[in-house]
């Protein structure tokens, strides 16, 4: 990851100053380039295409993007600009201003983060920020089993974690491994197993 700014930026300043080539997030007021390995991209793209297929099959009112950035707020009130590996967004919300750049300030339906070396962001920071924003469903795909043992067990086993907002606005987590079928509120008929995702 490369950092591109010295002074702390707001979300609006991030949108104005963000380079046009590449993928970036606003983290602690700094523009940070988001890079991924081929394996990471394969897992993310597998989900992206699986979601698109399900949307088309059931004629659901969603779009799926891997470039959408949205504003979150930390517990300390700091604006962040997050870009999930896959975002499922209400189509009407996405198309409400088609001349706008890809940034959103309202919650999306589903965000997926595929873990990498900055796995703590996914398990701690983004989990809190996405819950605070009100994202209905959040997936962490830990195909490398690099998160904490409290999540992955001992020995660590790759897993898909699905967090769903409850009536109080708090995430409830279910984890899936091996041949277990993923249970999704957004895609209740999805037939993917954890293994298919983790070995994509």
Short mmCIF file of C-alpha atoms in Angstrom, two decimals:
data_model
loop_
_atom_site.label_atom_id
_atom_site.label_comp_id
_atom_site.label_asym_id
_atom_site.label_seq_id
_atom_site.Cartn_x
_atom_site.Cartn_y
_atom_site.Cartn_z
CA UNK A 1 0.00 0.00 0.00
CA UNK A 2 1.19 3.48 -0.85
CA UNK A 3 0.06 6.66 0.92
CA UNK A 4 -0.37 9.75 -1.24
CA UNK A 5 -1.08 12.67 1.12
CA UNK A 6 0.57 14.28 4.11
CA UNK A 7 -2.26 16.43 5.51
CA UNK A 8 -5.49 14.82 6.75
CA UNK A 9 -8.30 14.99 4.21
CA UNK A 10 -12.07 15.01 4.51
CA UNK A 11 -14.12 12.62 2.39
CA UNK A 12 -14.94 15.42 -0.10
CA UNK A 13 -11.26 16.36 -0.39
CA UNK A 14 -10.43 12.69 -0.94
CA UNK A 15 -12.88 12.56 -3.85
CA UNK A 16 -11.33 15.69 -5.38
CA UNK A 17 -7.69 14.61 -4.96
CA UNK A 18 -7.92 10.86 -5.51
CA UNK A 19 -5.85 9.75 -8.55
CA UNK A 20 -7.95 8.56 -11.49
CA UNK A 21 -5.83 5.49 -12.22
CA UNK A 22 -5.87 2.68 -9.65
CA UNK A 23 -8.03 1.90 -6.60
CA UNK A 24 -7.83 3.94 -3.40
CA UNK A 25 -9.35 4.33 0.06
CA UNK A 26 -9.33 7.22 2.51
CA UNK A 27 -7.81 5.87 5.74
CA UNK A 28 -7.20 8.13 8.73
CA UNK A 29 -7.32 11.18 6.46
CA UNK A 30 -4.81 9.82 3.92
CA UNK A 31 -5.24 8.53 0.37
CA UNK A 32 -4.05 4.92 0.38
CA UNK A 33 -3.64 2.79 -2.74
CA UNK A 34 -5.37 -0.60 -2.50
CA UNK A 35 -3.38 -3.40 -4.13
CA UNK A 36 -4.28 -7.09 -4.29
CA UNK A 37 -2.60 -10.36 -5.22
CA UNK A 38 -3.96 -12.43 -8.09
CA UNK A 39 -5.35 -14.95 -5.59
CA UNK A 40 -7.17 -12.17 -3.73
CA UNK A 41 -8.60 -10.88 -7.04
CA UNK A 42 -9.70 -14.38 -8.07
CA UNK A 43 -11.71 -14.80 -4.85
CA UNK A 44 -13.22 -11.29 -5.11
CA UNK A 45 -14.09 -11.71 -8.79
CA UNK A 46 -15.65 -15.12 -8.19
CA UNK A 47 -18.07 -13.49 -5.73
CA UNK A 48 -18.65 -10.50 -7.99
CA UNK A 49 -19.70 -12.75 -10.88
CA UNK A 50 -21.70 -15.09 -8.61
CA UNK A 51 -23.69 -12.13 -7.29
CA UNK A 52 -24.25 -10.78 -10.81
CA UNK A 53 -25.52 -14.20 -11.95
CA UNK A 54 -27.93 -14.38 -9.00
CA UNK A 55 -29.21 -10.85 -9.65
CA UNK A 56 -29.81 -11.67 -13.30
CA UNK A 57 -31.39 -15.07 -12.56
CA UNK A 58 -33.90 -13.63 -10.06
CA UNK A 59 -34.23 -10.18 -11.66
CA UNK A 60 -33.25 -8.48 -8.40
CA UNK A 61 -33.04 -4.69 -8.12
CA UNK A 62 -29.30 -4.58 -7.33
CA UNK A 63 -26.04 -3.71 -9.08
CA UNK A 64 -22.67 -5.18 -8.12
CA UNK A 65 -19.52 -3.06 -8.21
CA UNK A 66 -15.88 -3.48 -7.24
CA UNK A 67 -15.02 0.21 -7.66
CA UNK A 68 -17.69 1.88 -5.49
CA UNK A 69 -16.36 3.99 -2.63
CA UNK A 70 -18.54 5.08 0.26
CA UNK A 71 -18.11 7.26 3.31
CA UNK A 72 -17.95 5.74 6.75
CA UNK A 73 -17.33 7.36 10.12
CA UNK A 74 -15.09 5.92 12.83
CA UNK A 75 -16.01 5.86 16.52
CA UNK A 76 -13.81 8.96 16.85
CA UNK A 77 -15.75 10.82 14.14
CA UNK A 78 -13.06 10.51 11.44
CA UNK A 79 -14.35 10.28 7.85
CA UNK A 80 -13.11 7.27 5.90
CA UNK A 81 -13.55 6.34 2.25
CA UNK A 82 -13.96 2.56 1.91
CA UNK A 83 -13.89 0.47 -1.27
CA UNK A 84 -15.03 -3.11 -0.65
CA UNK A 85 -13.87 -5.93 -2.90
CA UNK A 86 -17.53 -6.38 -3.89
CA UNK A 87 -20.46 -4.04 -3.20
CA UNK A 88 -24.10 -4.94 -3.75
CA UNK A 89 -26.07 -1.71 -4.10
CA UNK A 90 -29.75 -0.94 -4.60
CA UNK A 91 -30.05 -0.17 -8.33
CA UNK A 92 -32.33 2.84 -7.80
CA UNK A 93 -29.89 4.33 -5.29
CA UNK A 94 -26.96 3.74 -7.65
CA UNK A 95 -28.77 5.25 -10.64
CA UNK A 96 -30.26 8.22 -8.76
CA UNK A 97 -27.35 10.37 -9.98
CA UNK A 98 -25.61 8.60 -12.84
CA UNK A 99 -23.33 11.54 -13.63
CA UNK A 100 -21.82 11.38 -10.11
CA UNK A 101 -18.58 9.60 -9.40
CA UNK A 102 -18.80 6.19 -7.72
CA UNK A 103 -18.83 7.58 -4.15
CA UNK A 104 -21.83 6.99 -1.90
CA UNK A 105 -22.70 8.32 1.54
CA UNK A 106 -25.66 6.07 2.37
CA UNK A 107 -25.49 2.39 3.36
CA UNK A 108 -25.29 -0.28 0.70
CA UNK A 109 -26.95 -3.70 0.88
CA UNK A 110 -23.87 -5.94 1.07
CA UNK A 111 -20.12 -5.35 1.36
CA UNK A 112 -17.49 -8.06 0.91
CA UNK A 113 -13.90 -7.76 2.09
CA UNK A 114 -11.38 -10.43 1.10
CA UNK A 115 -8.64 -10.45 3.73
CA UNK A 116 -5.03 -9.60 2.98
CA UNK A 117 -2.05 -8.39 4.99
CA UNK A 118 -4.17 -5.57 6.48
CA UNK A 119 -6.70 -8.11 7.82
CA UNK A 120 -7.18 -6.14 11.05
CA UNK A 121 -8.91 -3.40 9.01
CA UNK A 122 -11.53 -5.95 7.88
CA UNK A 123 -12.09 -7.63 11.25
CA UNK A 124 -11.99 -4.52 13.44
CA UNK A 125 -12.14 -1.12 11.71
CA UNK A 126 -14.41 -1.88 8.75
CA UNK A 127 -16.63 -4.14 10.86
CA UNK A 128 -17.28 -1.22 13.22
CA UNK A 129 -17.62 1.37 10.44
CA UNK A 130 -19.98 -0.75 8.32
CA UNK A 131 -22.16 -1.51 11.34
CA UNK A 132 -22.19 2.19 12.26
CA UNK A 133 -23.22 3.11 8.68
CA UNK A 134 -25.97 0.47 8.67
CA UNK A 135 -24.78 -1.88 5.91
CA UNK A 136 -27.29 -4.73 6.12
CA UNK A 137 -24.84 -7.54 5.37
CA UNK A 138 -21.04 -7.71 5.57
CA UNK A 139 -18.85 -10.65 4.53
CA UNK A 140 -15.24 -11.25 5.49
CA UNK A 141 -13.63 -13.90 3.29
CA UNK A 142 -10.49 -15.11 5.07
CA UNK A 143 -9.14 -17.52 2.47
CA UNK A 144 -5.61 -17.29 3.93
CA UNK A 145 -6.75 -17.92 7.53
CA UNK A 146 -4.69 -14.95 8.73
CA UNK A 147 -7.19 -13.49 11.22
CA UNK A 148 -7.13 -14.15 14.95
CA UNK A 149 -7.62 -17.64 16.42
CA UNK A 150 -10.72 -16.37 18.24
CA UNK A 151 -12.34 -16.12 14.78
CA UNK A 152 -10.65 -18.98 12.91
CA UNK A 153 -10.09 -21.57 15.64
CA UNK A 154 -6.92 -23.41 16.62
CA UNK A 155 -5.53 -24.51 14.27
CA UNK A 156 -6.70 -21.68 12.04
CA UNK A 157 -9.07 -22.77 9.26
CA UNK A 158 -10.08 -20.56 6.29
CA UNK A 159 -13.64 -19.31 6.65
CA UNK A 160 -16.32 -16.98 5.33
CA UNK A 161 -17.90 -14.77 8.00
CA UNK A 162 -21.35 -13.32 7.34
CA UNK A 163 -22.43 -10.44 9.58
CA UNK A 164 -26.12 -9.46 9.52
CA UNK A 165 -27.59 -6.37 11.17
CA UNK A 166 -30.16 -7.22 13.83
CA UNK A 167 -33.14 -5.10 14.94
CA UNK A 168 -30.89 -3.08 17.27
CA UNK A 169 -28.44 -2.24 14.46
CA UNK A 170 -25.74 -4.64 15.74
CA UNK A 171 -24.01 -7.28 13.65
CA UNK A 172 -24.64 -10.94 14.40
CA UNK A 173 -21.98 -13.24 12.93
CA UNK A 174 -22.14 -16.73 11.44
CA UNK A 175 -19.05 -18.41 10.03
CA UNK A 176 -18.95 -20.99 7.26
CA UNK A 177 -16.27 -23.56 6.41
CA UNK A 178 -15.75 -26.39 3.97
CA UNK A 179 -18.94 -27.71 2.37
CA UNK A 180 -21.25 -25.50 4.46
CA UNK A 181 -23.64 -23.48 2.30
CA UNK A 182 -23.45 -19.72 2.80
CA UNK A 183 -26.64 -18.25 4.27
CA UNK A 184 -27.25 -14.73 2.96
CA UNK A 185 -30.11 -12.34 3.67
CA UNK A 186 -29.45 -10.50 0.39
CA UNK A 187 -29.28 -13.68 -1.70
CA UNK A 188 -31.37 -16.30 0.14
CA UNK A 189 -31.28 -18.75 -2.80
CA UNK A 190 -27.49 -18.57 -3.25
CA UNK A 191 -26.03 -22.09 -3.46
CA UNK A 192 -22.36 -21.28 -2.83
CA UNK A 193 -20.39 -23.22 -0.26
CA UNK A 194 -17.54 -21.75 1.74
CA UNK A 195 -15.09 -24.06 -0.03
CA UNK A 196 -16.12 -22.82 -3.51
CA UNK A 197 -15.46 -19.25 -2.44
CA UNK A 198 -12.27 -19.90 -0.47
CA UNK A 199 -10.63 -21.91 -3.28
CA UNK A 200 -11.77 -19.75 -6.21
#
